[in-house]
Short mmCIF file of C-alpha atoms and ligand atoms in Angstrom, two decimals:
data_model
loop_
_atom_site.label_atom_id
_atom_site.label_comp_id
_atom_site.label_asym_id
_atom_site.label_seq_id
_atom_site.Cartn_x
_atom_site.Cartn_y
_atom_site.Cartn_z
CA MET A 429 0.00 0.00 0.00
CA HIS A 430 1.16 3.53 -0.73
CA ASP A 431 2.05 4.90 2.73
CA ASN A 432 1.26 8.56 2.05
CA LEU A 433 -2.03 7.81 0.34
CA ASN A 434 -2.90 5.36 3.09
CA GLN A 435 -2.32 8.13 5.67
CA ILE A 436 -4.35 10.68 3.70
CA ILE A 437 -7.32 8.31 3.45
CA SER A 438 -7.01 7.33 7.14
CA ASN A 439 -7.04 11.01 8.14
CA ILE A 440 -10.23 11.66 6.18
CA ILE A 441 -11.89 8.60 7.73
CA ASP A 442 -10.76 9.73 11.21
CA ALA A 443 -12.26 13.15 10.62
CA ASP A 444 -15.51 12.08 8.92
CA GLY A 445 -16.12 8.60 10.34
CA SER A 446 -16.09 7.02 6.87
CA MET A 447 -15.25 7.77 3.26
CA ASN A 448 -17.63 7.54 0.32
CA LEU A 449 -16.60 5.04 -2.34
CA GLY A 450 -16.45 7.76 -5.02
CA GLU A 451 -14.11 9.91 -2.96
CA PHE A 452 -11.97 6.86 -2.26
CA ILE A 453 -11.68 6.04 -5.98
CA SER A 454 -10.86 9.59 -7.01
CA THR A 455 -8.25 9.91 -4.23
CA ALA A 456 -6.65 6.57 -5.13
CA LEU A 457 -6.50 7.40 -8.85
CA CYS A 458 -6.13 11.16 -9.07
CA HIS A 459 -4.67 12.50 -5.80
CA PRO A 460 -2.47 15.28 -7.24
CA GLU A 461 0.71 13.87 -5.68
CA TYR A 462 0.18 10.20 -4.91
CA GLY A 463 -2.73 9.13 -7.14
CA TYR A 464 -2.26 6.03 -9.31
CA TYR A 465 -2.27 7.92 -12.61
CA MET A 466 0.33 10.42 -11.37
CA LYS A 467 3.06 7.78 -11.41
CA GLY A 468 3.12 7.86 -15.15
CA ALA A 469 3.36 4.65 -17.06
CA PRO A 470 0.61 2.22 -16.13
CA PHE A 471 0.08 1.04 -19.74
CA GLY A 472 1.58 -1.65 -21.89
CA ALA A 473 3.11 -5.08 -21.43
CA GLY A 474 5.48 -3.87 -18.69
CA GLY A 475 2.76 -1.88 -16.92
CA ASP A 476 -0.52 -2.82 -15.28
CA PHE A 477 -2.91 -3.08 -18.23
CA VAL A 478 -3.08 -2.74 -22.01
CA THR A 479 -5.62 -0.56 -23.82
CA ALA A 480 -6.89 -0.80 -27.41
CA PRO A 481 -4.65 1.94 -28.92
CA GLU A 482 -1.63 0.19 -27.38
CA ILE A 483 -2.67 -3.18 -28.85
CA SER A 484 -2.54 -2.02 -32.45
CA GLN A 485 -2.11 1.13 -34.53
CA MET A 486 -5.12 -0.09 -36.56
CA PHE A 487 -7.45 0.93 -33.72
CA GLY A 488 -6.35 4.58 -33.95
CA GLU A 489 -6.24 4.49 -37.73
CA VAL A 490 -9.88 3.49 -38.16
CA ILE A 491 -10.94 5.99 -35.47
CA GLY A 492 -8.93 8.54 -37.45
CA ALA A 493 -11.02 7.70 -40.51
CA TRP A 494 -14.15 8.15 -38.35
CA VAL A 495 -12.97 11.60 -37.22
CA ILE A 496 -12.10 12.67 -40.78
CA ASP A 497 -15.54 11.58 -42.01
CA ILE A 498 -17.21 13.76 -39.35
CA TRP A 499 -14.95 16.68 -40.28
CA PHE A 500 -16.14 16.29 -43.89
CA GLN A 501 -19.77 16.09 -42.75
CA MET A 502 -19.23 19.29 -40.77
CA GLY A 503 -18.20 20.98 -44.05
CA LYS A 504 -14.44 20.84 -43.43
CA PRO A 505 -14.30 23.68 -40.89
CA GLU A 506 -10.98 25.58 -40.93
CA THR A 507 -10.65 25.14 -37.20
CA LEU A 508 -11.71 22.02 -35.30
CA ASN A 509 -11.11 21.28 -31.64
CA LEU A 510 -10.09 17.63 -31.53
CA ILE A 511 -10.45 16.78 -27.86
CA GLU A 512 -9.34 13.63 -26.11
CA CYS A 513 -10.24 12.91 -22.51
CA GLY A 514 -7.74 10.72 -20.66
CA PRO A 515 -5.30 10.28 -23.58
CA GLY A 516 -2.89 7.98 -21.69
CA ARG A 517 0.37 7.90 -23.66
CA GLY A 518 -1.07 9.91 -26.54
CA THR A 519 -0.98 6.89 -28.86
CA LEU A 520 -4.58 7.14 -30.12
CA MET A 521 -4.28 10.84 -30.92
CA SER A 522 -0.96 10.33 -32.66
CA ASP A 523 -2.43 7.51 -34.83
CA ILE A 524 -5.45 9.68 -35.70
CA MET A 525 -3.20 12.57 -36.74
CA ARG A 526 -0.95 10.31 -38.84
CA VAL A 527 -4.00 9.17 -40.84
CA GLY A 528 -5.13 12.81 -41.12
CA LYS A 529 -1.88 13.79 -42.84
CA SER A 530 -3.12 12.20 -46.05
CA VAL A 531 -6.21 14.44 -46.13
CA ASP A 532 -5.80 17.96 -47.50
CA GLY A 533 -6.38 20.65 -44.90
CA PHE A 534 -7.15 18.29 -42.01
CA VAL A 535 -3.98 18.63 -39.91
CA ASP A 536 -3.97 22.43 -40.35
CA ALA A 537 -7.55 22.61 -39.10
CA ILE A 538 -6.91 20.65 -35.91
CA ASN A 539 -6.42 22.14 -32.47
CA ILE A 540 -5.55 19.21 -30.23
CA GLN A 541 -7.05 19.67 -26.78
CA LEU A 542 -6.25 17.08 -24.13
CA VAL A 543 -8.04 16.66 -20.83
CA GLU A 544 -5.56 14.93 -18.54
CA ALA A 545 -5.26 14.82 -14.75
CA SER A 546 -1.73 13.41 -14.64
CA GLY A 547 1.35 15.63 -15.04
CA SER A 548 3.63 12.71 -15.89
CA LEU A 549 1.23 11.41 -18.55
CA GLN A 550 1.07 14.96 -19.98
CA VAL A 551 4.85 14.75 -20.47
CA MET A 552 4.46 11.47 -22.42
CA GLN A 553 1.62 12.97 -24.47
CA LYS A 554 3.76 16.00 -25.29
CA ASP A 555 6.44 13.72 -26.63
CA ALA A 556 4.04 11.53 -28.65
CA LEU A 557 2.46 14.66 -30.20
CA LYS A 558 5.55 16.85 -30.56
CA ASP A 559 4.78 17.61 -34.22
CA TYR A 560 1.50 19.32 -33.33
CA VAL A 561 0.17 22.23 -31.29
CA VAL A 562 -1.45 20.79 -28.19
CA SER A 563 -3.23 22.37 -25.19
CA TRP A 564 -3.96 20.63 -21.91
CA HIS A 565 -6.93 21.09 -19.59
CA SER A 566 -8.05 19.59 -16.34
CA GLU A 567 -11.77 19.83 -17.23
CA ILE A 568 -13.62 19.99 -20.56
CA SER A 569 -15.42 23.12 -19.34
CA GLU A 570 -12.07 24.95 -19.84
CA ILE A 571 -12.07 24.32 -23.60
CA ASN A 572 -13.05 27.28 -25.78
CA LYS A 573 -16.37 26.74 -27.48
CA GLY A 574 -15.66 28.99 -30.45
CA ALA A 575 -14.92 26.16 -32.91
CA PRO A 576 -16.70 22.89 -33.77
CA SER A 577 -15.49 19.98 -31.71
CA ILE A 578 -14.98 16.23 -31.87
CA LEU A 579 -14.33 14.61 -28.52
CA ILE A 580 -12.99 11.11 -27.91
CA GLY A 581 -12.67 9.10 -24.71
CA ASN A 582 -11.25 5.58 -24.74
CA GLU A 583 -11.30 3.93 -21.33
CA PHE A 584 -11.85 7.33 -19.76
CA LEU A 585 -15.35 6.97 -18.30
CA ASP A 586 -14.38 3.76 -16.47
CA ALA A 587 -11.86 5.75 -14.41
CA LEU A 588 -14.53 8.15 -13.14
CA PRO A 589 -15.78 7.23 -9.66
CA ILE A 590 -18.95 5.32 -8.85
CA GLU A 591 -21.05 4.78 -5.75
CA GLN A 592 -22.56 1.40 -4.86
CA LEU A 593 -26.03 1.09 -3.35
CA MET A 594 -27.96 -1.81 -1.88
CA ARG A 595 -31.43 -2.03 -0.37
CA ASN A 596 -31.79 -4.11 2.77
CA GLU A 597 -34.18 -4.17 5.76
CA ASN A 598 -32.93 -0.66 6.74
CA GLY A 599 -33.68 0.85 3.33
CA TRP A 600 -31.12 1.98 0.72
CA GLN A 601 -27.53 1.84 1.92
CA LYS A 602 -24.36 3.17 0.25
CA ARG A 603 -20.99 1.45 0.40
CA VAL A 604 -18.39 3.36 2.42
CA ILE A 605 -14.84 2.73 3.58
CA VAL A 606 -13.81 2.62 7.26
CA LEU A 607 -10.69 1.56 9.16
CA ASP A 608 -10.36 -2.09 10.13
CA GLU A 609 -8.79 -3.50 13.31
CA ASN A 610 -5.30 -3.63 11.73
CA ASN A 611 -5.24 -0.05 10.49
CA GLY A 612 -6.15 -1.21 7.01
CA PHE A 613 -9.46 -0.45 5.33
CA LYS A 614 -12.73 -2.31 4.97
CA PHE A 615 -16.09 -1.75 3.32
CA THR A 616 -19.26 -1.20 5.27
CA TRP A 617 -22.70 0.27 4.58
CA ALA A 618 -24.23 3.62 5.60
CA GLU A 619 -27.56 5.24 4.88
CA ALA A 620 -27.74 6.40 1.24
CA ASP A 621 -28.61 10.01 0.51
CA HIS A 622 -31.60 10.99 -1.61
CA LYS A 623 -29.45 12.29 -4.51
CA LEU A 624 -27.86 8.89 -5.04
CA LYS A 625 -31.17 7.04 -4.81
CA GLN A 626 -32.54 9.21 -7.63
CA LEU A 627 -29.95 7.69 -10.00
CA LEU A 628 -31.15 4.10 -9.48
CA PRO A 629 -33.03 2.19 -12.21
CA SER A 630 -36.83 2.30 -11.86
CA GLU A 631 -37.07 -1.39 -10.90
CA THR A 632 -34.69 -2.86 -8.37
CA VAL A 633 -34.42 -5.94 -6.17
CA SER A 634 -33.29 -6.15 -2.54
CA ASN A 635 -29.87 -7.26 -1.34
CA LYS A 636 -28.14 -6.66 -4.68
CA ILE A 637 -25.49 -4.07 -5.44
CA TYR A 638 -26.41 -1.29 -7.89
CA GLU A 639 -23.82 1.11 -9.25
CA VAL A 640 -24.49 4.77 -9.97
CA SER A 641 -22.05 7.43 -11.06
CA PRO A 642 -22.73 11.09 -10.24
CA ALA A 643 -19.20 11.80 -11.59
CA ARG A 644 -19.98 10.35 -15.03
CA ASN A 645 -23.25 12.26 -15.13
CA LEU A 646 -21.49 15.48 -14.21
CA PHE A 647 -18.87 14.87 -16.88
CA MET A 648 -21.62 14.17 -19.42
CA SER A 649 -23.36 17.45 -18.49
CA SER A 650 -20.24 19.48 -19.30
CA CYS A 651 -19.77 17.38 -22.43
CA ILE A 652 -23.29 18.27 -23.62
CA ASP A 653 -22.64 21.95 -22.78
CA LEU A 654 -19.56 21.85 -24.98
CA LEU A 655 -21.27 19.97 -27.81
CA SER A 656 -24.29 22.32 -27.77
CA ALA A 657 -22.14 25.43 -27.89
CA SER A 658 -19.76 24.08 -30.51
CA LYS A 659 -21.98 21.80 -32.67
CA GLY A 660 -19.88 18.84 -31.73
CA VAL A 661 -19.81 15.07 -31.63
CA ALA A 662 -18.35 12.83 -28.92
CA LEU A 663 -17.31 9.17 -29.07
CA PHE A 664 -16.87 7.01 -25.97
CA ILE A 665 -15.43 3.52 -25.93
CA ASP A 666 -15.38 1.55 -22.72
CA TYR A 667 -16.30 -1.71 -21.10
CA GLY A 668 -19.77 -1.91 -19.77
CA TYR A 669 -23.29 -3.19 -20.20
CA ILE A 670 -26.16 -2.23 -22.49
CA LYS A 671 -29.06 -2.65 -20.00
CA SER A 672 -28.91 -1.38 -16.42
CA HIS A 673 -28.63 -4.28 -14.00
CA HIS A 674 -27.29 -5.05 -10.56
CA GLY A 675 -23.79 -6.38 -9.93
CA ASP A 676 -20.51 -5.33 -8.39
CA THR A 677 -18.10 -4.40 -11.21
CA LEU A 678 -15.55 -2.48 -9.16
CA GLN A 679 -12.11 -3.88 -9.88
CA ALA A 680 -8.47 -3.16 -9.23
CA VAL A 681 -5.72 -4.34 -11.56
CA ARG A 682 -1.99 -4.36 -10.98
CA LYS A 683 0.56 -5.90 -13.35
CA HIS A 684 -2.22 -7.50 -15.41
CA GLU A 685 -3.78 -9.24 -12.38
CA TYR A 686 -6.83 -8.48 -10.29
CA THR A 687 -6.04 -7.25 -6.81
CA ASN A 688 -8.01 -6.13 -3.75
CA VAL A 689 -9.47 -2.63 -4.26
CA LEU A 690 -8.59 -1.71 -0.67
CA GLU A 691 -4.98 -2.89 -0.90
CA ASP A 692 -2.23 -1.57 -3.20
CA ILE A 693 -4.01 1.79 -3.10
CA GLY A 694 -2.31 4.17 -5.53
CA LEU A 695 -0.45 1.24 -7.10
CA SER A 696 -3.37 -0.45 -8.82
CA ASP A 697 -5.80 0.83 -11.45
CA ILE A 698 -9.36 0.98 -10.13
CA THR A 699 -12.18 0.91 -12.67
CA SER A 700 -15.80 -0.14 -13.00
CA HIS A 701 -18.06 -1.01 -15.90
CA ILE A 702 -20.20 1.66 -17.55
CA ASP A 703 -23.97 1.41 -17.32
CA PHE A 704 -24.52 2.63 -20.89
CA GLU A 705 -28.30 2.61 -20.51
CA ALA A 706 -28.14 5.00 -17.53
CA LEU A 707 -25.58 7.16 -19.31
CA SER A 708 -27.69 7.34 -22.50
CA ARG A 709 -30.77 8.22 -20.46
CA HIS A 710 -28.86 11.04 -18.78
CA VAL A 711 -27.73 12.41 -22.17
CA CYS A 712 -31.35 12.46 -23.40
CA GLU A 713 -32.51 14.19 -20.21
CA LEU A 714 -29.92 16.88 -20.93
CA GLY A 715 -31.31 17.35 -24.43
CA GLY A 716 -28.44 15.61 -26.26
CA HIS A 717 -28.74 12.95 -28.97
CA VAL A 718 -27.22 9.57 -28.33
CA SER A 719 -26.53 6.77 -30.81
CA PRO A 720 -27.57 3.17 -30.25
CA ILE A 721 -25.05 1.34 -28.08
CA GLN A 722 -22.69 -0.58 -30.37
CA THR A 723 -20.16 -3.27 -29.52
CA GLN A 724 -16.50 -2.41 -30.14
CA GLY A 725 -16.21 -5.42 -32.48
CA ASN A 726 -19.08 -4.33 -34.72
CA PHE A 727 -18.00 -0.69 -34.59
CA LEU A 728 -14.43 -1.41 -35.69
CA LYS A 729 -15.61 -3.86 -38.36
CA ALA A 730 -18.05 -1.27 -39.73
CA LEU A 731 -15.18 1.21 -39.89
CA GLY A 732 -13.13 -1.25 -41.95
CA ILE A 733 -10.53 -2.61 -39.53
CA GLU A 734 -10.50 -5.96 -41.38
CA GLN A 735 -9.75 -4.23 -44.69
CA ARG A 736 -7.01 -2.23 -42.99
CA LEU A 737 -5.56 -5.50 -41.69
CA ILE A 738 -5.47 -6.94 -45.22
CA ALA A 739 -3.74 -3.80 -46.53
CA LEU A 740 -1.09 -3.91 -43.80
CA LYS A 741 -0.56 -7.64 -44.33
CA ASN A 742 -0.04 -7.06 -48.06
CA THR A 743 2.61 -4.47 -47.26
CA ALA A 744 4.30 -6.85 -44.80
CA MET A 745 4.38 -9.61 -47.44
CA LYS A 746 6.45 -7.42 -49.74
CA THR A 747 9.52 -7.82 -47.53
CA ASN A 748 12.19 -10.30 -48.67
CA ASP A 749 12.44 -11.90 -45.25
CA THR A 750 9.51 -14.30 -45.37
CA GLY A 751 10.08 -15.56 -41.81
CA MET A 752 9.87 -12.02 -40.45
CA ALA A 753 6.82 -11.26 -42.60
CA ALA A 754 5.05 -14.35 -41.26
CA ASN A 755 5.74 -13.24 -37.69
CA ILE A 756 4.50 -9.71 -38.31
CA ILE A 757 1.35 -11.03 -39.96
CA LYS A 758 0.71 -13.41 -37.08
CA GLY A 759 1.02 -10.49 -34.65
CA MET A 760 -1.36 -8.34 -36.69
CA ASP A 761 -3.98 -11.11 -36.85
CA ALA A 762 -3.74 -11.63 -33.09
CA SER A 763 -4.07 -7.90 -32.36
CA VAL A 764 -7.16 -7.48 -34.50
CA ASP A 765 -8.67 -10.59 -32.98
CA ARG A 766 -8.04 -9.11 -29.55
CA LEU A 767 -9.82 -5.90 -30.53
CA ILE A 768 -12.85 -7.41 -32.28
CA GLY A 769 -13.11 -11.04 -31.11
CA ASN A 770 -16.35 -11.77 -29.26
CA ASP A 771 -14.51 -13.63 -26.53
CA GLN A 772 -11.97 -10.79 -26.22
CA MET A 773 -12.66 -7.02 -26.29
CA GLY A 774 -15.16 -7.16 -29.16
CA GLU A 775 -18.31 -7.72 -27.09
CA LEU A 776 -17.36 -6.51 -23.63
CA PHE A 777 -16.38 -3.08 -24.89
CA LYS A 778 -19.16 -0.80 -26.12
CA VAL A 779 -19.20 2.39 -28.15
CA ILE A 780 -21.62 5.31 -28.01
CA CYS A 781 -21.72 8.56 -29.85
CA VAL A 782 -23.22 11.68 -28.30
CA LYS A 783 -24.05 14.72 -30.38
CA ASN A 784 -26.04 17.86 -30.44
CA SER A 785 -26.85 18.18 -34.11
CA GLU A 786 -29.14 15.95 -36.21
CA ASP A 787 -27.13 16.89 -39.33
CA ILE A 788 -24.23 14.56 -38.67
CA THR A 789 -24.47 10.79 -39.12
CA PRO A 790 -21.47 9.19 -37.42
CA ALA A 791 -20.21 6.01 -39.10
CA GLY A 792 -20.28 2.65 -37.37
CA PHE A 793 -23.69 2.56 -35.65
N1 SAH B 463 -7.23 6.57 -23.33
C1 SAH B 463 -5.98 5.97 -22.96
C2 SAH B 463 -5.78 5.86 -21.45
C3 SAH B 463 -6.87 5.25 -20.63
S1 SAH B 463 -6.47 5.22 -18.89
C4 SAH B 463 -5.83 4.62 -23.64
O1 SAH B 463 -6.80 4.12 -24.15
O2 SAH B 463 -4.71 4.09 -23.65
C5 SAH B 463 -7.32 6.62 -18.25
C6 SAH B 463 -6.76 7.96 -18.63
O3 SAH B 463 -7.63 8.96 -18.06
C7 SAH B 463 -5.38 8.31 -18.11
O4 SAH B 463 -4.74 9.13 -19.05
C8 SAH B 463 -5.70 9.07 -16.81
O5 SAH B 463 -4.64 9.84 -16.34
C9 SAH B 463 -6.89 9.87 -17.26
N2 SAH B 463 -7.80 10.29 -16.19
C10 SAH B 463 -8.38 9.50 -15.25
N3 SAH B 463 -9.23 10.22 -14.49
C11 SAH B 463 -9.21 11.47 -14.97
C12 SAH B 463 -9.87 12.68 -14.61
N4 SAH B 463 -10.74 12.70 -13.60
N5 SAH B 463 -9.63 13.80 -15.33
C13 SAH B 463 -8.75 13.76 -16.37
N6 SAH B 463 -8.08 12.66 -16.74
C14 SAH B 463 -8.30 11.53 -16.06
#
C-alpha cells in the first residue's frame, strides 16, 4: 500500500467517520501527488494493463477515418477542436493525426485539446504529439467553445468514480470505507442520501449491489454543454453493459492481475463497468442525442478494420524476409482478434456517440 495515500485516506476517515466510495476512488487514482495515474506509465506489457490503442495502430487508424468523415460532414471547418479525454500515452491521438496527414487541410484545421489529470502522462503525451500544437486542460469546461469539436474518450469513463447502493431491511444503503482493526481499510454500509437514490433504475431488487455514477453524469453534463455550444460530436469507448442491472463491477488491476481494491491503493488501477443505458438516459434528459449502443467489435468492423488488416498484411508480405513477414502477420492477426473477437474485447467493450446536431451521421452505428 502507498504509505502517504494510506495516511491521507485514514485522516479523512478519522475526521468524517467514513469515506464515500467515489471519494476513495478519485483519491486513489487522481490524488495530485500520490494518485495512481500520477506515477506515469501504467500502460503496456510492462505496466498494469493494455488498452486498445496500445494493442494495435489499426485501432487509432480506423478511429482517425471516423474523425475525418465527421470533419467532412461538418463541411471541413478551418478550425476544429479535436479533444481527447484521458489520452494515456497519446498513442490514439498520434495515430489519428498520422491518418489525417493524407487528407488535405485536415492537420492544419486541428487544435488538439487534451483533458488529462496526470502531469507525468502529460509529459508522455507532449512527446508523442511533438509535431502538433497541443493544449492541456483539467476539465472539458475549460475548452473554448468557439470552434466545432470532436471529442474522444477511450477507457476514460471507467476511471470516473462510482457509488454502490444496496437495499436491505434498513432501506437503501451506500458502500463506504472505514478503518479495520489492523489499520487497514474495509467496506461497510451507511444510509444512502436521496441524490444517489434518484440515480437508481426504476425497478430494483433487494440485497443486490447497484452502481451509480454522479461523476460520469457530471462529466456528461459538461460534455453536452460543450457539444451544444460548438456543434460537436463525442465518441466514448469503454467496457460496460447495455441494459442497467445489478452487480458489483468495481475492480483493481496491478501488473495484469486483479487485486483487492482496498490494498495496493495508488499502485493499482481501479475501474468499473459503464452502465450505458443509464448514461444514454442522462444524455437524453440533458437534451443531447445519443446513438444506439454498439459493440466495439461491430463498430471497428463497420469502420473497416479488417480491410485495414489486409492492406497492412499485403505491405508486410512485400519484404524479402519471409520468416519475419510471417511473424509480423501473425502479430497483426492476433491484435485485431483481440480488438474485435467476441470472446476478447469485441463484445465486452461498447461504443456510443453523443451529439447535439441531427445533421451529422457518425459512421459505425
Ligand atoms: N485513453 C488511454 C488511457 C486510458 S487510462 C488509452 O486508451 O490508452 C485513463 C486515462 O484517463 C489516463 O490518461 C488518466 O490519467 C486519465 N484520467 C483519469 N481520471 C481522470 C480525470 N478525472 N480527469 C482527467 N483525466 C483523467
